[in-house]
Short mmCIF file of C-alpha atoms in Angstrom, two decimals:
data_model
loop_
_atom_site.label_atom_id
_atom_site.label_comp_id
_atom_site.label_asym_id
_atom_site.label_seq_id
_atom_site.Cartn_x
_atom_site.Cartn_y
_atom_site.Cartn_z
CA MET A 1210 -86.73 60.58 17.31
CA SER A 1211 -88.86 57.56 18.14
CA LEU A 1212 -87.83 54.36 19.78
CA ILE A 1213 -87.84 51.50 17.30
CA LEU A 1214 -88.26 47.88 18.27
CA ASP A 1215 -88.04 45.16 15.69
CA GLY A 1216 -86.97 41.55 15.56
CA THR A 1217 -83.85 42.18 13.53
CA SER A 1218 -82.07 45.07 15.17
CA GLY A 1219 -83.65 44.93 18.59
CA ILE A 1220 -84.17 48.30 20.23
CA THR A 1221 -82.72 51.19 18.29
CA ASN A 1222 -82.77 54.95 18.80
CA LEU A 1223 -82.48 54.31 22.53
CA THR A 1224 -79.76 56.81 23.31
CA SER A 1225 -80.09 57.01 27.04
CA ILE A 1226 -81.57 55.44 30.15
CA ASN A 1227 -82.63 57.91 32.82
CA GLY A 1228 -80.67 60.58 31.03
CA GLY A 1229 -77.40 58.71 31.53
CA GLN A 1230 -75.48 56.09 29.67
CA LEU A 1231 -76.96 52.81 28.54
CA ALA A 1232 -76.16 49.75 30.57
CA GLY A 1233 -73.11 47.65 29.86
CA ARG A 1234 -69.71 48.18 28.33
CA ARG A 1235 -70.03 49.57 24.83
CA ASN A 1236 -67.05 51.76 24.13
CA ILE A 1237 -64.14 49.86 22.59
CA VAL A 1238 -61.87 52.91 22.81
CA ILE A 1239 -59.61 53.18 25.85
CA ASN A 1240 -59.09 56.58 27.48
CA GLY A 1241 -61.73 58.14 25.24
CA ALA A 1242 -62.30 60.99 27.69
CA MET A 1243 -58.57 61.82 27.70
CA ASN A 1244 -58.26 61.49 31.46
CA VAL A 1245 -55.10 59.34 31.63
CA ALA A 1246 -51.73 60.80 30.67
CA GLN A 1247 -49.06 58.69 32.34
CA ARG A 1248 -46.18 59.70 30.10
CA SER A 1249 -46.65 63.45 30.30
CA ALA A 1250 -49.37 66.07 30.31
CA SER A 1251 -47.62 67.99 27.57
CA THR A 1252 -44.81 67.40 25.10
CA THR A 1253 -43.42 70.08 22.82
CA GLY A 1254 -41.52 69.92 19.56
CA LEU A 1255 -43.27 66.85 18.17
CA GLY A 1256 -43.50 66.11 14.45
CA ALA A 1257 -40.21 64.46 13.60
CA ALA A 1258 -40.94 60.98 14.84
CA SER A 1259 -43.80 58.61 15.58
CA GLY A 1260 -44.60 57.36 19.04
CA TYR A 1261 -46.58 57.70 22.25
CA PHE A 1262 -45.87 60.98 24.00
CA THR A 1263 -48.66 62.19 26.29
CA LEU A 1264 -52.18 60.78 26.61
CA ASP A 1265 -52.29 57.03 27.02
CA ARG A 1266 -53.13 54.91 23.98
CA TYR A 1267 -52.90 57.82 21.52
CA ARG A 1268 -50.07 57.44 19.06
CA ILE A 1269 -48.70 60.17 16.87
CA GLY A 1270 -47.89 58.84 13.41
CA THR A 1271 -45.54 60.51 10.98
CA ASN A 1272 -44.03 59.03 7.86
CA ALA A 1273 -41.33 61.36 6.63
CA ALA A 1274 -39.65 64.20 8.40
CA SER A 1275 -41.83 67.26 8.16
CA ALA A 1276 -40.79 70.76 9.09
CA GLY A 1277 -44.07 71.08 10.95
CA ARG A 1278 -43.84 70.92 14.72
CA PHE A 1279 -46.52 70.90 17.38
CA THR A 1280 -47.27 70.49 21.04
CA MET A 1281 -49.45 67.61 22.19
CA ALA A 1282 -51.13 68.17 25.52
CA GLN A 1283 -53.84 67.04 27.86
CA VAL A 1284 -55.74 70.23 28.65
CA ALA A 1285 -58.68 71.00 30.91
CA ASP A 1286 -61.19 71.77 28.20
CA GLY A 1287 -64.12 69.95 26.71
CA PRO A 1288 -67.82 69.97 26.00
CA ALA A 1289 -70.25 69.56 28.88
CA GLY A 1290 -69.45 66.41 30.80
CA PHE A 1291 -65.78 66.24 29.84
CA ALA A 1292 -62.98 67.63 31.98
CA ASN A 1293 -60.12 66.95 29.59
CA CYS A 1294 -59.22 66.80 25.95
CA LEU A 1295 -56.28 66.16 23.68
CA LYS A 1296 -54.96 69.37 22.16
CA LEU A 1297 -52.51 69.79 19.32
CA THR A 1298 -51.01 73.25 18.90
CA VAL A 1299 -48.90 73.91 15.83
CA THR A 1300 -45.69 75.70 16.71
CA THR A 1301 -43.92 75.51 13.35
CA ALA A 1302 -45.90 75.63 10.12
CA ASP A 1303 -45.06 73.57 7.04
CA THR A 1304 -46.62 74.69 3.79
CA SER A 1305 -44.07 72.97 1.57
CA ILE A 1306 -45.41 69.48 1.95
CA ALA A 1307 -43.22 66.60 0.83
CA ALA A 1308 -44.94 63.58 -0.67
CA GLY A 1309 -44.44 61.21 2.22
CA GLU A 1310 -45.41 63.54 5.05
CA ARG A 1311 -48.36 62.79 7.24
CA LEU A 1312 -49.70 63.43 10.71
CA ILE A 1313 -52.24 61.10 12.24
CA ILE A 1314 -53.52 60.50 15.75
CA THR A 1315 -54.10 56.79 16.20
CA GLN A 1316 -55.50 54.35 18.67
CA ARG A 1317 -54.66 50.71 17.92
CA PHE A 1318 -56.70 47.71 19.05
CA GLU A 1319 -55.88 44.08 19.67
CA GLY A 1320 -57.72 41.66 17.41
CA GLN A 1321 -58.86 39.56 20.35
CA ASP A 1322 -60.83 42.57 21.62
CA LEU A 1323 -62.67 43.01 18.32
CA GLN A 1324 -64.10 39.61 17.54
CA GLN A 1325 -67.58 40.94 18.35
CA LEU A 1326 -67.40 43.03 15.16
CA GLN A 1327 -67.61 39.74 13.22
CA LYS A 1328 -65.48 41.31 10.53
CA GLY A 1329 -64.91 39.06 7.57
CA THR A 1330 -68.16 37.17 8.05
CA ALA A 1331 -71.59 37.41 6.48
CA THR A 1332 -72.91 38.86 9.74
CA ALA A 1333 -70.26 41.58 10.07
CA LYS A 1334 -71.39 44.54 12.17
CA GLN A 1335 -71.50 48.21 11.38
CA VAL A 1336 -69.49 50.35 13.76
CA THR A 1337 -70.23 53.88 14.89
CA VAL A 1338 -67.39 56.18 15.89
CA SER A 1339 -68.27 59.38 17.74
CA PHE A 1340 -66.09 62.10 19.15
CA TYR A 1341 -66.03 65.79 20.05
CA VAL A 1342 -63.77 68.19 18.16
CA LYS A 1343 -63.04 71.87 17.79
CA GLY A 1344 -60.26 74.02 16.40
CA ASN A 1345 -59.07 77.56 16.00
CA ALA A 1346 -60.92 77.80 12.66
CA ASN A 1347 -62.98 75.72 10.30
CA ALA A 1348 -61.16 72.67 9.01
CA LEU A 1349 -61.80 69.34 7.31
CA TYR A 1350 -60.02 66.19 8.37
CA VAL A 1351 -60.48 62.43 7.91
CA CYS A 1352 -61.34 59.60 10.26
CA GLU A 1353 -60.18 56.19 9.06
CA LEU A 1354 -60.60 52.64 10.28
CA PHE A 1355 -57.56 50.68 9.13
CA ASP A 1356 -57.50 46.88 9.22
CA SER A 1357 -53.84 46.14 9.92
CA ASP A 1358 -54.27 42.39 9.58
CA ASN A 1359 -55.58 42.54 6.03
CA LEU A 1360 -54.48 46.03 4.94
CA ARG A 1361 -57.99 47.30 4.32
CA SER A 1362 -59.29 50.78 4.96
CA ILE A 1363 -62.49 52.77 5.23
CA THR A 1364 -62.65 56.55 5.49
CA GLN A 1365 -65.01 59.42 6.21
CA SER A 1366 -64.27 63.11 6.54
CA PHE A 1367 -65.39 65.36 9.38
CA ALA A 1368 -65.62 69.09 9.81
CA VAL A 1369 -64.18 71.12 12.65
CA THR A 1370 -65.38 74.52 13.77
CA THR A 1371 -64.42 76.83 16.60
CA ASP A 1372 -67.10 75.29 18.80
CA TRP A 1373 -67.22 71.85 20.30
CA ASN A 1374 -69.22 69.58 18.01
CA ARG A 1375 -69.95 65.90 18.29
CA ILE A 1376 -69.07 63.98 15.14
CA GLU A 1377 -70.98 60.76 14.58
CA LEU A 1378 -69.72 58.46 11.83
CA THR A 1379 -71.22 55.06 11.14
CA PHE A 1380 -68.86 52.85 9.19
CA ALA A 1381 -70.02 50.09 6.89
CA ALA A 1382 -69.65 46.46 7.89
CA ASP A 1383 -66.83 44.53 6.23
CA THR A 1384 -67.71 40.99 5.21
CA SER A 1385 -64.19 40.42 3.87
CA ASP A 1386 -61.13 39.33 5.80
CA PRO A 1387 -61.58 38.57 9.50
CA LEU A 1388 -59.43 40.12 12.18
CA ASN A 1389 -56.89 37.90 13.92
CA ASP A 1390 -57.89 36.63 17.33
CA ASP A 1391 -54.64 37.53 19.05
CA ASN A 1392 -52.79 40.30 20.88
CA GLY A 1393 -51.48 41.98 17.75
CA ASN A 1394 -52.52 45.24 16.15
CA SER A 1395 -55.63 44.40 14.12
CA LEU A 1396 -57.48 47.69 13.77
CA GLU A 1397 -56.65 51.37 14.04
CA ILE A 1398 -58.76 54.49 14.37
CA ASN A 1399 -56.79 57.14 12.55
CA PHE A 1400 -57.48 60.86 12.67
CA TRP A 1401 -55.74 62.30 9.61
CA LEU A 1402 -54.65 65.92 10.05
CA HIS A 1403 -51.96 66.29 7.41
CA GLY A 1404 -50.72 64.39 4.38
CA GLY A 1405 -48.49 64.72 1.33
CA SER A 1406 -49.27 63.51 -2.15
CA THR A 1407 -48.46 59.92 -1.24
CA PHE A 1408 -51.67 59.99 0.78
CA THR A 1409 -53.69 62.54 -1.17
CA GLY A 1410 -52.97 61.77 -4.82
CA GLY A 1411 -55.77 59.24 -5.32
CA THR A 1412 -59.53 59.18 -5.03
CA PHE A 1413 -61.25 59.48 -1.69
CA ALA A 1414 -63.75 56.72 -1.05
CA VAL A 1415 -66.50 57.59 1.42
CA ASN A 1416 -67.49 54.83 3.81
CA THR A 1417 -66.47 51.91 1.64
CA TRP A 1418 -64.09 49.19 2.73
CA ASN A 1419 -61.32 48.71 0.20
CA ASP A 1420 -57.98 47.06 0.03
CA TYR A 1421 -55.59 49.72 1.18
CA THR A 1422 -54.50 52.26 -1.39
CA GLU A 1423 -52.11 54.72 0.19
CA ALA A 1424 -52.97 57.56 -2.19
CA ASN A 1425 -56.66 57.47 -1.28
CA ARG A 1426 -56.45 57.69 2.47
CA TYR A 1427 -56.39 61.47 2.84
CA ALA A 1428 -57.54 62.38 -0.67
CA VAL A 1429 -60.72 64.13 0.40
CA ALA A 1430 -61.38 67.41 -1.45
CA ASP A 1431 -60.94 70.62 0.55
CA ARG A 1432 -58.93 68.80 3.21
CA THR A 1433 -57.00 70.88 5.72
CA SER A 1434 -53.37 70.57 6.64
CA ILE A 1435 -52.99 71.28 10.31
CA PHE A 1436 -49.52 72.59 9.51
CA ASP A 1437 -50.84 75.38 7.29
CA ALA A 1438 -50.36 78.00 10.02
CA THR A 1439 -48.94 78.29 13.50
CA SER A 1440 -52.33 79.43 14.69
CA ARG A 1441 -53.77 75.93 14.09
CA THR A 1442 -55.15 73.99 17.01
CA PHE A 1443 -57.04 70.72 17.16
CA PHE A 1444 -59.04 69.59 20.20
CA LEU A 1445 -60.36 66.04 20.58
CA THR A 1446 -62.19 64.16 23.33
CA GLY A 1447 -65.08 61.81 24.02
CA ILE A 1448 -64.04 59.21 21.47
CA GLN A 1449 -66.32 56.21 21.35
CA MET A 1450 -66.37 53.25 18.98
CA GLU A 1451 -69.32 50.94 19.36
CA ILE A 1452 -71.19 48.31 17.43
CA GLY A 1453 -74.32 49.55 15.68
CA THR A 1454 -75.58 52.51 13.74
CA VAL A 1455 -76.39 54.87 16.60
CA ALA A 1456 -73.92 57.04 18.45
CA THR A 1457 -75.09 56.53 22.00
CA ASP A 1458 -74.14 58.79 24.86
CA PHE A 1459 -70.49 58.60 25.74
CA GLU A 1460 -69.85 55.73 28.15
CA SER A 1461 -68.18 57.34 31.13
CA ARG A 1462 -65.81 55.15 33.07
CA SER A 1463 -63.93 55.91 36.26
CA TYR A 1464 -60.32 57.10 36.21
CA ALA A 1465 -59.30 53.90 37.97
CA GLU A 1466 -60.92 51.74 35.30
CA GLU A 1467 -59.32 53.65 32.46
CA LEU A 1468 -55.93 53.66 34.17
CA THR A 1469 -56.09 49.90 34.63
CA LEU A 1470 -56.97 49.41 30.98
CA CYS A 1471 -54.04 51.63 30.02
CA HIS A 1472 -51.69 49.63 32.25
CA ARG A 1473 -51.91 46.68 29.86
CA TYR A 1474 -49.90 48.85 27.45
CA TYR A 1475 -47.87 51.15 29.68
CA GLU A 1476 -47.15 51.50 33.36
CA LYS A 1477 -44.65 53.30 35.52
CA SER A 1478 -43.58 53.20 39.14
CA TYR A 1479 -43.67 56.98 39.44
CA PRO A 1480 -46.65 58.69 41.05
CA SER A 1481 -49.35 59.53 38.54
CA THR A 1482 -48.44 63.21 38.74
CA HIS A 1483 -44.80 62.65 37.80
CA LYS A 1484 -43.58 61.63 34.38
CA ALA A 1485 -40.83 59.07 33.96
CA GLY A 1486 -37.36 60.35 34.63
CA THR A 1487 -38.53 62.91 37.17
CA ASN A 1488 -35.96 63.78 39.82
CA LEU A 1489 -37.93 62.95 42.94
CA ALA A 1490 -37.18 64.33 46.36
CA HIS A 1491 -38.90 61.32 47.88
CA ASN A 1492 -38.86 57.66 47.00
CA GLN A 1493 -41.87 56.01 48.57
CA ASP A 1494 -43.05 54.73 45.22
CA ALA A 1495 -39.70 53.39 44.10
CA VAL A 1496 -39.05 49.69 43.84
CA HIS A 1497 -36.80 48.78 46.73
CA MET A 1498 -34.65 45.67 46.80
CA GLN A 1499 -33.22 44.82 50.19
CA SER A 1500 -30.02 42.85 50.48
CA VAL A 1501 -30.52 39.13 50.73
CA ALA A 1502 -28.63 36.65 52.87
CA THR A 1503 -27.93 34.09 50.18
CA LEU A 1504 -26.64 35.45 46.94
CA GLU A 1505 -26.95 33.84 43.55
CA ASP A 1506 -24.12 32.64 41.39
CA GLY A 1507 -21.51 32.33 44.07
CA GLY A 1508 -22.42 35.65 45.57
CA SER A 1509 -21.68 37.80 42.54
CA ARG A 1510 -25.27 38.84 41.80
CA MET A 1511 -28.41 39.88 43.55
CA ARG A 1512 -31.79 39.38 41.91
CA MET A 1513 -35.29 40.63 42.43
CA SER A 1514 -38.53 40.38 40.50
CA LYS A 1515 -41.23 43.02 40.31
CA ASP A 1516 -44.78 42.10 39.34
CA PHE A 1517 -46.44 44.38 36.84
CA LYS A 1518 -49.65 46.11 37.89
CA VAL A 1519 -51.56 44.15 35.24
CA SER A 1520 -50.56 41.50 32.73
CA LYS A 1521 -49.00 43.12 29.72
CA ARG A 1522 -50.15 42.70 26.13
CA ALA A 1523 -46.68 41.39 25.31
CA ALA A 1524 -43.42 41.32 27.20
CA PRO A 1525 -42.83 45.08 27.54
CA THR A 1526 -39.79 47.22 27.02
CA VAL A 1527 -38.53 48.25 30.45
CA VAL A 1528 -36.49 51.34 31.25
CA TYR A 1529 -35.28 51.79 34.81
CA TYR A 1530 -34.10 55.01 36.43
CA ASP A 1531 -32.18 55.90 39.55
CA MET A 1532 -33.59 58.35 42.10
CA VAL A 1533 -32.26 61.36 40.20
CA SER A 1534 -33.65 60.38 36.80
CA ALA A 1535 -30.67 58.72 35.09
CA ALA A 1536 -31.90 55.99 32.74
CA GLY A 1537 -30.25 52.59 32.97
CA ARG A 1538 -29.01 53.31 36.48
CA VAL A 1539 -30.16 52.46 40.00
CA SER A 1540 -29.59 54.01 43.40
CA THR A 1541 -28.07 52.15 46.29
CA ILE A 1542 -28.65 53.03 49.90
CA SER A 1543 -26.47 52.59 52.94
CA ASP A 1544 -27.06 54.22 56.34
CA ASP A 1545 -29.79 56.40 54.80
CA THR A 1546 -27.38 57.75 52.22
CA PHE A 1547 -28.14 57.36 48.54
CA ALA A 1548 -25.57 56.64 45.90
CA ASN A 1549 -27.07 57.46 42.53
CA GLY A 1550 -25.97 56.61 39.03
CA VAL A 1551 -25.03 53.05 39.92
CA ASN A 1552 -24.74 50.78 36.93
CA PRO A 1553 -26.39 47.48 37.83
CA ALA A 1554 -23.81 45.91 35.50
CA VAL A 1555 -26.02 42.89 35.04
CA ASP A 1556 -29.45 43.85 33.79
CA GLY A 1557 -32.70 41.98 33.67
CA VAL A 1558 -35.17 39.78 31.93
CA VAL A 1559 -38.74 40.73 31.15
CA GLY A 1560 -41.94 38.72 30.84
CA THR A 1561 -45.58 39.70 30.49
CA GLU A 1562 -46.27 39.32 34.24
CA ARG A 1563 -43.10 40.61 35.88
CA PHE A 1564 -39.52 41.53 35.27
CA MET A 1565 -36.35 40.60 37.02
CA MET A 1566 -33.46 42.89 37.86
CA GLN A 1567 -29.99 41.59 38.54
CA MET A 1568 -27.03 43.48 39.85
CA ASN A 1569 -23.61 42.72 41.13
CA GLY A 1570 -22.85 43.15 44.79
CA GLU A 1571 -24.95 43.16 47.92
CA SER A 1572 -26.10 46.76 48.43
CA PRO A 1573 -29.83 47.34 48.72
CA PHE A 1574 -30.94 49.25 45.65
CA LEU A 1575 -33.86 51.36 44.50
CA PHE A 1576 -35.12 52.34 41.12
CA HIS A 1577 -38.11 53.56 39.18
CA TYR A 1578 -39.21 52.01 35.92
CA THR A 1579 -41.47 52.28 32.92
CA ALA A 1580 -42.83 49.26 31.05
CA GLU A 1581 -44.28 49.72 27.58
CA ALA A 1582 -46.12 47.11 25.51
CA GLU A 1583 -47.97 49.41 23.13
CA LEU A 1584 -49.22 48.26 19.78
CA MET B 474 -27.53 51.14 18.93
CA TYR B 475 -28.24 47.83 20.70
CA LYS B 476 -26.28 45.67 23.10
CA LEU B 477 -26.70 42.01 23.88
CA THR B 478 -26.94 40.63 27.41
CA ASP B 479 -26.25 37.20 28.83
CA THR B 480 -30.00 36.53 28.53
CA THR B 481 -32.29 36.93 25.52
CA THR B 482 -32.99 40.53 26.54
CA ILE B 483 -31.61 43.25 24.27
CA ILE B 484 -30.49 46.66 25.54
CA ARG B 485 -31.29 49.75 23.46
CA ILE B 486 -28.23 51.86 24.13
CA SER B 487 -29.88 55.27 23.65
CA ASP B 488 -32.11 54.95 26.72
CA LYS B 489 -30.77 51.69 28.16
CA ALA B 490 -34.19 50.11 27.71
CA LEU B 491 -34.49 46.38 28.32
CA ILE B 492 -36.17 44.89 25.27
CA PRO B 493 -37.46 41.34 25.69
CA ALA B 494 -37.22 38.87 22.82
CA ASP B 495 -40.97 38.86 22.27
CA PRO B 496 -42.03 39.12 18.62
CA ALA B 497 -45.16 41.02 19.74
CA ASN B 498 -43.00 43.74 21.30
CA THR B 499 -42.75 46.56 18.76
CA ASP B 500 -39.28 47.55 19.98
CA TYR B 501 -38.04 43.99 19.50
CA ALA B 502 -39.57 43.99 16.01
CA ASN B 503 -37.60 47.18 15.30
CA TYR B 504 -34.44 45.49 16.59
CA LEU B 505 -34.97 42.51 14.30
CA GLU B 506 -35.43 44.87 11.34
CA TRP B 507 -32.21 46.61 12.33
CA VAL B 508 -30.35 43.30 12.41
CA GLU B 509 -31.90 42.25 9.11
CA ALA B 510 -30.53 45.45 7.61
CA GLY B 511 -27.06 44.12 8.30
CA ASN B 512 -26.33 45.66 11.69
CA THR B 513 -24.77 43.83 14.60
CA ALA B 514 -25.40 44.47 18.28
CA THR B 515 -22.56 45.12 20.70
CA ALA B 516 -21.47 42.05 22.61
CA ALA B 517 -22.74 41.49 26.13
CA ASP B 518 -20.70 42.65 29.08
CA ALA B 519 -18.64 39.89 30.59
CA ILE B 520 -19.94 38.70 33.93
CA PRO B 521 -17.13 39.22 36.45
CA ASP B 522 -15.77 36.18 38.23
CA PRO B 523 -16.74 35.98 41.88
CA THR B 524 -14.24 37.53 44.26
CA TYR B 525 -12.53 35.40 46.87
CA GLN B 526 -14.81 36.96 49.50
CA GLU B 527 -17.89 35.97 47.50
CA ASN B 528 -16.58 32.46 47.00
CA ARG B 529 -15.93 32.15 50.71
CA VAL B 530 -19.35 33.53 51.66
CA SER B 531 -21.06 31.05 49.41
CA GLU B 532 -19.31 28.10 51.07
CA TYR B 533 -19.07 29.13 54.72
CA PRO B 534 -21.38 27.25 57.08
CA PRO B 535 -24.45 29.24 58.10
CA ILE B 536 -23.75 31.97 60.68
CA GLY B 537 -26.03 30.24 63.19
CA ASP B 538 -24.00 27.03 62.97
CA GLN B 539 -20.78 28.98 63.49
CA LEU B 540 -22.13 30.72 66.60
CA ASP B 541 -23.46 27.45 68.00
CA ALA B 542 -20.02 25.90 67.62
CA LEU B 543 -18.44 28.81 69.48
CA TYR B 544 -20.99 28.46 72.31
CA HIS B 545 -20.28 24.76 72.71
CA ALA B 546 -16.55 25.48 72.61
CA GLY B 547 -17.07 27.69 75.66
CA VAL B 548 -15.51 30.80 74.21
CA PHE B 549 -18.44 33.20 74.71
CA PRO B 550 -18.34 35.77 77.54
CA ASP B 551 -20.00 34.49 80.70
CA ALA B 552 -23.00 36.81 80.45
CA MET B 553 -23.74 35.81 76.85
CA ALA B 554 -23.26 32.13 77.61
CA ALA B 555 -25.62 32.41 80.58
CA SER B 556 -28.23 34.20 78.48
CA ILE B 557 -28.07 31.50 75.79
CA LYS B 558 -28.24 28.71 78.36
CA ALA B 559 -31.28 30.30 79.98
CA ILE B 560 -33.11 30.22 76.66
CA LYS B 561 -32.04 26.64 76.00
CA ASP B 562 -33.34 25.67 79.45
CA LYS B 563 -36.60 27.51 78.79
CA TYR B 564 -37.18 25.55 75.60
CA PRO B 565 -35.61 22.11 76.21
CA LYS B 566 -35.27 19.58 73.38
#
């Protein structure tokens, strides 16, 4: 492959500098190397509900209750240069597929982070999505970009083998319908692994932006259902979405950088090695509110505010835990003795920068918390 | 499923999550859908009235003022009074 330099596209086919990544921030995906898993390294029995369960920023999407169940885990596996990947392991098969069933792995993006795509303008950019995949056997799945602001979609299929392979998909530019410049969900990368007739009954369009037609989204011929056998596995890492037509080398970022990016959407007070609700034998990371001399509201309440690690995308949902993992409870301390399971009785208010806890009485109290502002 | 508070925050009863009234919060959006479907959240807990001790604490003079009054009234033990006077002499007005 030769380096190309022209006045329109600039330098193309430049995939590396000094054998490493190109300069500058290119990858729009957060946690593409699957290194951050604040919620849990592994969650079993998934499939009945949508949500965020293990690796940060990766949402499991279901539409109707399927009998299929799986484990989602961060595992120490990957192609050269990657220490971790996302692994789905089917634990309960489902070969009787109801119309509305689906299983997708999604990362959602704020519109204000995508204005450089120039979507909806005459100069809209092509986007290249690359990632590494493997499975227990050959399979065919679909990668979709879904414009949530305007309900438009573009799809391409990709093949999985038993070896790690890098998939490189360049998606067409979309000159219709710009993305909102705000903190809402504007665009999704969806990895379709399973779908019922609601999503497969139409005609699959390859790499063409269209107004969303549900029946077309997973309608590719010879598609695989990950729920077709309990032996099914799906491994994914190294996800990169960048402007342009070339899949450049994966842009490696430090764990600290990725963790900070993830904190905009989810943070916890627990140590990184402990998931929320863990019964901790120590409390050095807990939020600790010491008694104050002057109490609010005639002495009936005590208040404290806790700054978030980074500003949140939106005011997050906060769950607090006492020192032995009970949600909605705090621990009080007196003479080095904990009292757990204490109901703060008066709760708190939450903003994008910090949250405030209120409780009746004067006892110093401790708690852990999670704060979630996912898209 | 949800409980109101005396602020705009909503409590999700299942995990006691505090859900702020931010339209961009997906949990709050789910709450609004739930209300739109005809459901009603549980009323907020009543805030207890302050006890007589709390009322007194909030209106007592500061502890320092109370101790100063006792010193000037000459009711402290001799050793404590001497210690306080020594400090006052060390840092005169």
